[in-house]
Coordinates of C-alpha atoms and ligand atoms in Angstrom, one line a residue:
X125 CA -0.2 -0.3 0.0
X126 CA 1.6 3.9 -0.9
X127 CA 1.2 6.0 1.4
X128 CA 2.5 8.8 -0.9
X129 CA 0.3 11.5 -1.7
X130 CA -1.5 10.2 1.8
X131 CA 1.4 12.3 3.6
X132 CA 2.6 14.7 1.6
X133 CA -0.6 16.1 1.1
X134 CA -2.7 15.2 4.2
X135 CA -5.4 17.7 4.1
X136 CA -6.4 17.1 0.2
X137 CA -6.6 13.7 0.9
X138 CA -8.9 13.8 4.4
X139 CA -11.3 15.9 2.0
X140 CA -11.3 14.4 -1.5
X141 CA -11.5 10.8 1.5
X142 CA -14.6 11.9 2.9
X143 CA -16.8 13.2 -0.7
X144 CA -15.8 9.8 -3.0
X145 CA -16.4 7.1 -0.2
X146 CA -19.8 8.9 0.4
X147 CA -18.2 9.3 4.0
X148 CA -19.6 13.1 4.9
X149 CA -20.6 15.9 3.3
X150 CA -18.6 19.3 4.0
X151 CA -21.2 21.3 2.4
X152 CA -23.6 22.5 5.0
X153 CA -23.6 26.4 5.6
X154 CA -23.0 26.5 8.7
X155 CA -19.2 26.1 9.2
X156 CA -17.7 23.8 11.5
X157 CA -21.1 21.4 11.0
X158 CA -21.3 18.9 8.1
X159 CA -23.6 15.7 6.9
X160 CA -22.4 12.5 8.3
X161 CA -23.5 10.5 4.7
X162 CA -24.6 6.7 4.6
X163 CA -21.5 4.6 4.3
X164 CA -19.6 7.1 7.0
X165 CA -22.5 7.0 9.3
X166 CA -22.4 3.1 9.4
X167 CA -19.3 3.7 9.7
X168 CA -19.4 5.0 12.9
X169 CA -22.0 3.9 14.2
X170 CA -19.6 0.2 14.1
X171 CA -17.2 2.1 15.7
X172 CA -19.3 3.7 18.6
X173 CA -20.5 0.3 19.3
X174 CA -17.5 -1.7 19.9
X175 CA -16.8 1.4 22.9
X176 CA -20.4 0.8 23.9
X177 CA -19.3 -3.0 24.4
X178 CA -16.5 -2.1 26.3
X179 CA -18.1 0.3 28.8
X180 CA -21.8 -1.5 29.2
X181 CA -19.0 -4.5 30.2
X182 CA -16.7 -2.8 33.0
X183 CA -20.3 -1.7 34.4
X184 CA -21.1 1.9 32.9
X185 CA -24.8 2.2 32.4
X186 CA -25.7 4.8 29.3
X187 CA -27.9 7.7 30.1
X188 CA -29.2 10.8 27.9
X189 CA -29.3 14.0 29.4
X190 CA -31.2 17.2 27.7
X191 CA -28.3 19.6 25.6
X192 CA -30.0 22.8 27.3
X193 CA -27.7 24.4 30.9
X194 CA -29.6 27.3 32.9
X195 CA -26.2 30.1 33.2
X196 CA -27.2 29.9 36.4
X197 CA -26.0 26.7 36.8
X198 CA -23.5 26.1 34.4
X199 CA -21.7 29.2 35.7
X200 CA -21.1 27.3 39.2
X201 CA -16.9 25.7 39.1
X202 CA -14.6 28.7 38.4
X203 CA -12.2 27.2 36.6
X204 CA -15.0 24.9 34.2
X205 CA -16.3 28.4 32.3
X206 CA -12.8 30.1 32.5
X207 CA -12.0 27.4 30.7
X208 CA -15.2 27.3 27.9
X209 CA -16.8 30.8 28.2
X210 CA -15.5 31.8 25.0
X211 CA -16.9 28.7 23.6
X212 CA -20.0 28.2 24.4
X213 CA -23.4 29.1 21.9
X214 CA -25.8 30.6 23.4
X215 CA -30.3 30.0 23.0
X216 CA -31.6 33.5 24.4
X217 CA -35.7 33.6 22.9
X218 CA -37.9 31.2 22.6
X219 CA -40.0 32.9 20.0
X220 CA -39.9 36.3 20.3
X221 CA -39.9 35.8 24.0
X222 CA -36.4 36.9 25.7
X223 CA -35.6 34.2 28.1
X224 CA -35.5 35.2 31.9
X225 CA -32.5 33.0 32.1
X226 CA -29.9 32.4 28.9
X227 CA -29.2 28.2 28.1
X228 CA -26.1 27.4 27.3
X229 CA -25.9 24.1 24.6
X230 CA -24.1 21.5 26.2
X231 CA -19.9 21.8 25.1
X232 CA -19.8 19.2 27.8
X233 CA -22.7 17.2 30.1
X234 CA -20.7 18.5 33.6
X235 CA -22.7 21.0 34.3
X236 CA -25.7 19.7 33.7
X237 CA -25.3 15.8 35.1
X238 CA -24.2 17.1 38.1
X239 CA -26.8 18.7 39.5
X240 CA -29.2 15.0 39.2
X241 CA -26.0 13.4 40.5
X242 CA -26.7 15.8 43.6
X243 CA -30.3 14.6 43.6
X244 CA -29.2 10.9 43.3
X245 CA -26.2 10.2 46.0
X246 CA -27.1 10.4 49.4
X247 CA -25.5 7.2 50.7
X248 CA -22.4 5.3 50.7
X249 CA -24.8 2.8 49.2
X250 CA -25.5 4.9 45.9
X251 CA -21.8 4.9 45.0
X252 CA -19.9 4.3 42.7
X253 CA -22.4 6.2 39.8
X254 CA -20.8 4.7 36.9
X255 CA -22.7 6.4 33.9
X256 CA -22.0 7.7 30.6
X257 CA -24.1 9.1 26.8
X258 CA -23.4 8.8 23.2
X259 CA -24.9 12.5 22.5
X260 CA -24.0 15.5 20.3
X261 CA -22.5 18.4 21.4
X262 CA -21.4 22.5 20.9
X263 CA -18.3 24.4 21.0
X264 CA -17.6 27.7 19.5
X265 CA -14.1 26.6 18.4
X266 CA -11.4 29.4 17.1
X267 CA -8.9 27.9 15.2
X268 CA -9.1 26.0 12.1
X269 CA -12.2 24.1 11.6
X270 CA -12.0 20.9 9.9
X271 CA -14.8 17.6 9.2
X272 CA -14.8 15.4 12.0
X273 CA -11.5 16.7 13.8
X274 CA -12.2 20.1 14.9
X275 CA -15.9 20.8 14.8
X276 CA -18.2 23.3 16.2
X277 CA -21.3 20.6 16.6
X278 CA -19.7 17.4 17.5
X279 CA -22.2 14.7 16.6
X280 CA -20.8 11.4 18.1
X281 CA -19.5 12.9 21.8
X282 CA -18.9 9.7 23.9
X283 CA -18.6 11.5 27.9
X284 CA -18.8 9.1 30.6
X285 CA -19.0 10.5 34.1
X286 CA -18.4 8.8 37.7
X287 CA -18.8 9.5 41.6
X288 CA -16.8 8.4 44.4
X289 CA -16.8 8.0 48.2
X290 CA -13.1 7.3 47.8
X291 CA -10.2 9.7 46.4
X292 CA -8.7 5.9 45.0
X293 CA -11.1 4.8 43.6
X294 CA -11.7 8.0 41.2
X295 CA -7.8 7.1 41.1
X296 CA -8.6 3.1 39.9
X297 CA -11.6 5.1 38.0
X298 CA -9.4 6.8 36.1
X299 CA -7.0 3.5 35.3
X300 CA -10.2 1.8 34.5
X301 CA -10.6 4.7 32.1
X302 CA -7.0 4.1 29.9
X303 CA -7.2 0.7 30.3
X304 CA -11.2 0.9 28.1
X305 CA -9.3 3.3 25.5
X306 CA -6.5 1.4 25.1
X307 CA -9.1 -1.7 24.1
X308 CA -10.7 0.5 21.9
X309 CA -7.9 2.0 20.1
X310 CA -6.7 -1.5 20.2
X311 CA -9.8 -2.6 18.4
X312 CA -9.8 -0.4 16.0
X313 CA -5.3 -0.7 15.4
X314 CA -5.3 3.2 15.8
X315 CA -1.3 3.8 18.1
X316 CA -1.1 5.8 20.4
X317 CA 0.9 7.4 23.4
X318 CA -0.9 8.1 26.5
X319 CA 0.2 11.0 28.4
X320 CA -0.3 13.1 31.5
X321 CA -1.0 16.6 29.8
X322 CA 1.3 19.5 31.8
X323 CA -0.7 21.6 33.9
X324 CA -1.5 24.9 32.0
X325 CA -2.8 22.4 29.3
X326 CA -5.3 19.9 32.4
X327 CA -9.4 20.0 31.6
X328 CA -11.5 23.0 32.5
X329 CA -12.4 21.8 36.4
X330 CA -10.0 19.3 36.4
X331 CA -7.0 17.6 38.8
X332 CA -5.0 16.3 36.4
X333 CA -6.3 14.9 32.5
X334 CA -4.1 12.0 30.8
X335 CA -4.3 12.3 26.7
X336 CA -4.3 10.2 24.2
X337 CA -2.4 11.2 21.5
X338 CA -1.9 10.0 17.9
X339 CA -0.2 10.3 14.7
X340 CA -1.6 11.9 11.2
X341 CA 0.3 11.0 8.1
X342 CA 1.4 14.6 7.6
X343 CA 3.7 14.2 11.0
X344 CA 1.1 16.2 13.9
X345 CA -0.6 14.9 17.0
X346 CA -4.0 14.2 16.6
X347 CA -5.6 14.7 20.8
X348 CA -7.9 11.3 20.3
X349 CA -9.6 11.0 23.4
X350 CA -9.2 12.2 27.4
X351 CA -9.6 10.9 30.9
X352 CA -9.6 13.6 33.6
X353 CA -9.3 13.2 38.0
X354 CA -11.9 16.0 38.8
X355 CA -11.3 15.7 42.0
X356 CA -13.4 17.0 44.4
X357 CA -13.9 20.3 42.3
X358 CA -17.2 19.7 40.9
X359 CA -18.6 17.9 44.0
X360 CA -18.3 21.0 47.0
X361 CA -20.2 23.5 43.6
X362 CA -23.3 21.2 43.4
X363 CA -22.8 19.2 46.3
X364 CA -22.5 15.9 45.3
X365 CA -22.5 14.8 49.3
X366 CA -22.7 10.7 50.5
X367 CA -23.4 10.2 54.1
X368 CA -20.6 7.3 55.3
X369 CA -21.5 4.3 57.4
X370 CA -20.4 6.3 60.5
X371 CA -22.9 9.2 59.7
X372 CA -20.7 11.6 58.4
X373 CA -21.6 13.2 55.2
X374 CA -18.8 13.6 52.7
X375 CA -17.4 15.1 49.4
X376 CA -17.7 12.1 46.4
X377 CA -14.5 12.0 44.0
X378 CA -14.6 11.8 40.4
X379 CA -14.0 11.1 37.0
X380 CA -14.7 12.3 33.5
X381 CA -13.1 11.0 30.3
X382 CA -14.4 11.4 26.8
X383 CA -13.9 10.9 23.5
X384 CA -15.2 11.9 19.9
X385 CA -15.7 11.8 15.9
X386 CA -12.0 12.4 15.6
X387 CA -11.4 9.0 16.4
X388 CA -13.3 7.7 13.5
X389 CA -11.1 10.4 11.1
X390 CA -7.8 8.3 13.5
X391 CA -9.2 5.0 12.0
X392 CA -9.3 6.9 8.7
X393 CA -5.9 8.0 8.2
X394 CA -3.9 5.5 10.0
X395 CA -5.3 2.8 7.5
X396 CA -5.8 4.6 4.2
X397 CA -3.5 4.9 1.5
X398 CA -3.4 6.5 -1.6
X399 CA -6.6 4.7 -3.3
X400 CA -8.6 5.4 -0.8
X401 CA -9.9 3.9 2.6
X402 CA -8.9 1.0 3.5
X403 CA -11.3 -0.1 6.8
X404 CA -10.3 -2.6 9.7
X405 CA -12.7 -5.5 9.1
X406 CA -14.5 -4.8 12.7
X407 CA -15.5 -1.8 11.8
X408 CA -16.3 -1.9 8.0
X409 CA -19.8 -1.4 6.9
X410 CA -19.4 -3.6 4.0
X411 CA -16.5 -6.5 5.2
X412 CA -16.5 -8.9 1.7
X413 CA -17.9 -7.1 -1.8
X414 CA -18.5 -9.8 -4.5
X415 CA -18.2 -8.2 -7.9
X416 CA -19.2 -11.0 -11.0
X417 CA -17.0 -11.1 -13.5
X418 CA -20.0 -12.3 -16.5
X419 CA -18.3 -12.8 -19.9
X420 CA -21.1 -12.7 -23.1
X421 CA -23.1 -15.8 -22.9
X422 CA -22.2 -17.7 -20.1
X423 CA -23.9 -14.6 -17.5
X424 CA -26.0 -17.0 -16.2
X425 CA -23.8 -19.7 -14.1
X426 CA -21.3 -16.6 -12.7
X427 CA -24.8 -14.2 -11.8
X428 CA -25.9 -17.5 -9.6
X429 CA -23.3 -18.7 -8.1
X430 CA -22.0 -14.6 -7.2
X431 CA -25.5 -15.0 -5.3
X432 CA -25.0 -18.0 -3.9
X433 CA -21.6 -16.7 -2.4
X434 CA -23.3 -14.0 -1.2
X435 CA -26.0 -16.0 1.6
X436 CA -23.4 -18.1 1.7
X437 CA -21.6 -15.3 3.9
X438 CA -24.3 -13.3 5.0
X439 CA -25.3 -16.8 6.8
X440 CA -22.4 -16.9 8.8
X441 CA -22.9 -14.2 10.4
X442 CA -20.3 -11.1 7.9
X443 CA -21.2 -8.3 6.4
X444 CA -21.2 -9.1 2.7
X445 CA -22.2 -7.1 -0.8
X446 CA -23.0 -8.5 -4.0
X447 CA -22.3 -5.9 -6.6
X448 CA -24.9 -6.7 -9.2
X449 CA -24.5 -2.9 -11.4
X450 CA -23.8 -2.6 -14.7
X451 CA -21.0 -1.5 -14.8
X452 CA -17.4 -2.4 -16.0
X453 CA -15.5 -4.8 -13.4
X454 CA -12.5 -2.5 -13.7
X455 CA -14.7 0.1 -12.0
X456 CA -16.2 -1.5 -9.4
X457 CA -12.7 -2.6 -8.4
X458 CA -12.3 0.8 -7.7
X459 CA -15.2 2.1 -6.0
X460 CA -14.9 -0.4 -3.7
X461 CA -10.8 -0.1 -3.1
X462 CA -11.7 3.8 -2.5
X463 CA -14.7 2.8 0.1
X464 CA -12.0 0.0 1.9
X465 CA -13.9 -2.8 1.8
X466 CA -11.2 -5.5 3.5
X467 CA -12.2 -8.0 1.1
X468 CA -13.0 -8.8 -2.3
X469 CA -14.2 -11.8 -4.0
X470 CA -14.6 -12.2 -7.8
X471 CA -16.8 -14.6 -9.6
X472 CA -15.6 -15.2 -13.4
X473 CA -16.2 -17.7 -16.0
X474 CA -13.1 -19.7 -14.8
X475 CA -13.7 -19.7 -11.4
X476 CA -17.4 -21.4 -11.8
X477 CA -15.5 -24.1 -13.8
X478 CA -12.8 -24.8 -11.3
X479 CA -15.6 -24.5 -8.7
X480 CA -13.8 -21.8 -6.9
X481 CA -13.9 -17.9 -6.0
X482 CA -11.0 -15.2 -6.4
X483 CA -10.3 -13.4 -3.2
X484 CA -8.3 -10.1 -3.3
X485 CA -7.1 -8.2 -0.5
X486 CA -7.5 -4.9 0.2
X487 CA -5.2 -4.0 2.3
X488 CA -2.2 -5.7 0.1
X489 CA -3.5 -6.4 -3.1
X490 CA -3.0 -10.5 -2.7
X491 CA -4.6 -12.0 -4.7
X492 CA -5.1 -15.8 -4.7
X493 CA -8.9 -18.6 -5.3
X494 CA -10.2 -20.2 -2.6
X495 CA -12.2 -23.6 -3.2
X496 CA -15.1 -23.2 -3.3
X497 CA -15.8 -25.8 -0.1
X498 CA -13.3 -23.3 2.1
X499 CA -15.1 -20.4 1.3
X500 CA -16.5 -19.4 4.6
X501 CA -13.6 -20.7 6.6
X502 CA -10.4 -19.0 4.5
X503 CA -12.2 -15.3 4.7
X504 CA -12.9 -16.0 8.0
X505 CA -8.8 -16.6 8.5
X506 CA -7.9 -13.8 6.0
X507 CA -10.5 -10.8 7.5
X508 CA -8.6 -12.0 10.9
X509 CA -5.2 -11.7 9.0
X510 CA -6.4 -8.2 7.7
X511 CA -7.4 -7.1 11.2
X512 CA -3.5 -8.0 12.5
X513 CA -1.6 -6.5 9.7
X514 CA -3.2 -3.1 9.8
X515 CA -2.5 -3.0 13.5
X516 CA 1.2 -4.5 12.9
X517 CA 1.4 -2.3 10.0
X518 CA 0.7 1.1 11.6
X519 CA 2.3 0.4 15.4
X520 CA 5.6 0.0 13.4
X521 CA 4.8 3.1 11.3
X522 CA 3.9 4.6 13.9
X523 CA 7.1 3.6 16.6
X524 CA 9.0 5.0 13.6
X525 CA 8.2 8.8 14.2
X526 CA 9.1 8.6 18.1
X527 CA 12.3 9.7 18.3
X528 CA 15.2 10.4 21.4
X529 CA 16.0 14.0 21.3
X530 CA 18.2 16.0 24.0
X531 CA 18.7 19.2 22.4
X532 CA 16.4 21.4 20.8
X533 CA 18.0 21.7 17.1
X534 CA 17.0 17.7 17.6
X535 CA 13.7 17.8 18.4
X536 CA 12.9 20.6 16.4
X537 CA 14.2 18.0 13.0
X538 CA 12.5 15.6 14.3
X539 CA 8.9 17.4 15.0
X540 CA 9.3 19.9 12.3
X541 CA 11.7 18.3 8.9
X542 CA 10.3 15.1 9.5
X543 CA 7.3 15.0 11.6
X544 CA 6.5 12.7 14.4
X545 CA 7.5 12.9 18.4
X546 CA 10.4 13.8 20.0
X547 CA 11.0 12.5 23.8
X548 CA 13.1 14.3 25.4
X549 CA 14.3 14.4 29.4
X550 CA 12.6 17.4 31.3
X551 CA 12.8 19.1 35.2
X552 CA 9.0 19.6 35.5
X553 CA 9.5 23.6 35.1
X554 CA 6.8 25.9 33.7
X555 CA 8.8 28.5 32.5
X556 CA 10.8 25.7 30.7
X557 CA 8.2 24.0 29.0
X558 CA 6.8 26.8 27.6
X559 CA 10.7 27.4 26.7
X560 CA 10.8 24.7 25.0
X561 CA 7.8 25.0 22.9
X562 CA 8.6 28.7 22.2
X563 CA 11.9 27.3 20.7
X564 CA 10.6 24.1 18.9
X565 CA 7.4 25.0 17.6
X566 CA 5.7 22.1 19.0
X567 CA 3.3 21.5 22.3
X568 CA 4.1 19.6 25.2
X569 CA 2.4 16.5 24.8
X570 CA 2.8 15.8 28.6
X571 CA 5.1 13.1 30.8
X572 CA 4.2 9.6 29.5
X573 CA 2.0 7.8 31.8
X574 CA 4.0 5.1 33.3
X575 CA 6.7 6.4 31.2
X576 CA 10.5 5.6 32.5
X577 CA 12.5 7.6 34.4
X578 CA 14.4 9.2 32.4
X579 CA 18.3 10.5 32.6
X580 CA 20.2 12.9 31.4
X581 CA 19.2 16.6 31.6
X582 CA 16.5 19.6 30.8
X583 CA 17.6 20.8 27.7
X584 CA 16.7 24.4 29.0
X585 CA 18.0 24.7 32.5
X586 CA 20.3 22.0 33.0
X587 CA 19.2 20.9 36.2
X588 CA 18.4 16.5 36.6
X589 CA 15.7 15.5 34.2
X590 CA 12.4 14.9 36.6
X591 CA 10.5 12.9 33.7
X592 CA 10.0 12.2 29.8
X593 CA 8.1 14.3 28.2
X594 CA 6.8 14.2 24.6
X595 CA 6.6 16.8 22.2
X596 CA 5.1 17.2 18.8
X597 CA 3.5 19.8 17.0
X598 CA -0.1 19.2 17.4
X599 CA -3.8 19.5 15.1
Ligands
LIG710 N1 -16.1 16.3 29.6 C1 -14.7 16.0 29.6 C2 -14.8 14.6 29.8 S1 -15.8 13.7 28.3 C3 -14.2 16.8 28.2 O1 -14.9 17.3 27.3 N2 -13.1 16.4 27.7 S2 -12.4 17.2 26.1 O2 -13.0 18.5 26.3 O3 -11.1 16.7 26.5 O4 -13.0 16.4 24.8 C4 -13.3 14.7 25.0 C5 -12.8 14.7 23.3 O5 -13.5 14.8 22.1 C6 -11.0 15.3 23.6 O6 -9.8 14.4 23.9 C7 -11.4 15.4 21.7 O7 -10.7 13.8 21.2 C8 -12.5 15.4 21.4 N3 -13.3 17.0 21.1 C9 -13.1 18.1 22.0 N4 -13.8 18.6 20.8 C10 -13.7 18.3 19.9 C11 -14.4 19.0 18.4 N5 -14.6 20.8 18.4 N6 -14.2 18.7 17.6 C12 -13.6 17.1 17.6 N7 -13.1 16.4 18.5 C13 -13.2 17.2 19.4
LIG711 ZN1 14.3 22.9 33.0

């Protein structure tokens, strides 16, 4: 698979794919808002089904909260407001009437959910609470908007919110969330680094934030998920208190964690190539496409076998499509390649005669014949192989883009010239962190979660390094 055009001009590749692979209509007349098209929406639903499964299996319950938040309630947590003030859309009128209390379109849902937690939490027996919802949110983003990546209406915001009796339980919840997200991205074959964001880049209202970043083909990192330890910051302003067995009242400890459709962009960019999409079988809307190759006078057996193959694979639980359109096979091949269908089956007169089917892998273009009797087993096996190979290839190239650096010149070379992530020693001081960002043009992603203690000195102050930190140019 060639990824030259993709790496050289990622933006153009990305917008081309959205249109040509029937993922998204980008001409909606409001900036930062886009339309999901059928193939894209199916992809989205498969991706988020994996997330739902992971959350349900770890004891999270799905809920659905309203989209509007009264201003007075929204404004309770000072840090949170400072972080979101500039990004909120306000509803000020109902018809011709000016509303007494303005209503915020949720930019995230802490301030909508936690007042209800206050009503639900009475005793220690009500804890822990672990809920999630998949909803739309609005953020008036001022950086350049981009479909799926930086939206003003995020249509697929999965946010989980928890409450616990003890600080160590909130801490453990953060670790569980990190584990869930790792499983999620591993299922999608999307490579990532996990870092603890520097203090100045912490989520508004959180004690600390853990973030997942992947790498776009142009060498910039993309934050694809975050996990926040909220401590008691929200509990104190929303009066989230429980009664302990000894009759004393305590504030709860909280965590929240979120991902958005940005992860779908990450799937597309991790596995795509110059032809177009290349989707992992577990989320591909169509896993196998069958293209009949009829020759004059021999159409009938080809079409019959095509239909039989389709029925057999569908009965085996695969998402399979038989392309019976009146188009040249070559055009059909290209059409499905662009859409990222993992396997193509061809049935021609020669296949009919030999009682076989020809199968072509989207990722490697490898072609082989499968005997009719082995079809089901072999197709399933190939889909599994593709899943593994895609993940491995993506991780390999990701690892190759992370380089050790001990001085600002090397950092610049790593993140600028080639594009990638530099790992370097850092004293942990804010002034040095800011200086590093300024001198290299990158952003500190943060200290690696569960990272090793570094050897070496901070490139700015030359003091012994406290942590290993990652730096990159970011989206
Ligand atoms: N309440 C917390 C956790 S649910 C929260 O809002 N965290 S967040 O702001 O970091 O957002 C979670 C994730 O949503 C981010 O890591 C990012 O991947 C994604 N995201 C945030 N803003 C946007 C946006 N404007 N467009 C697309 N995705 C976004
Ligand atoms: Zn320093």
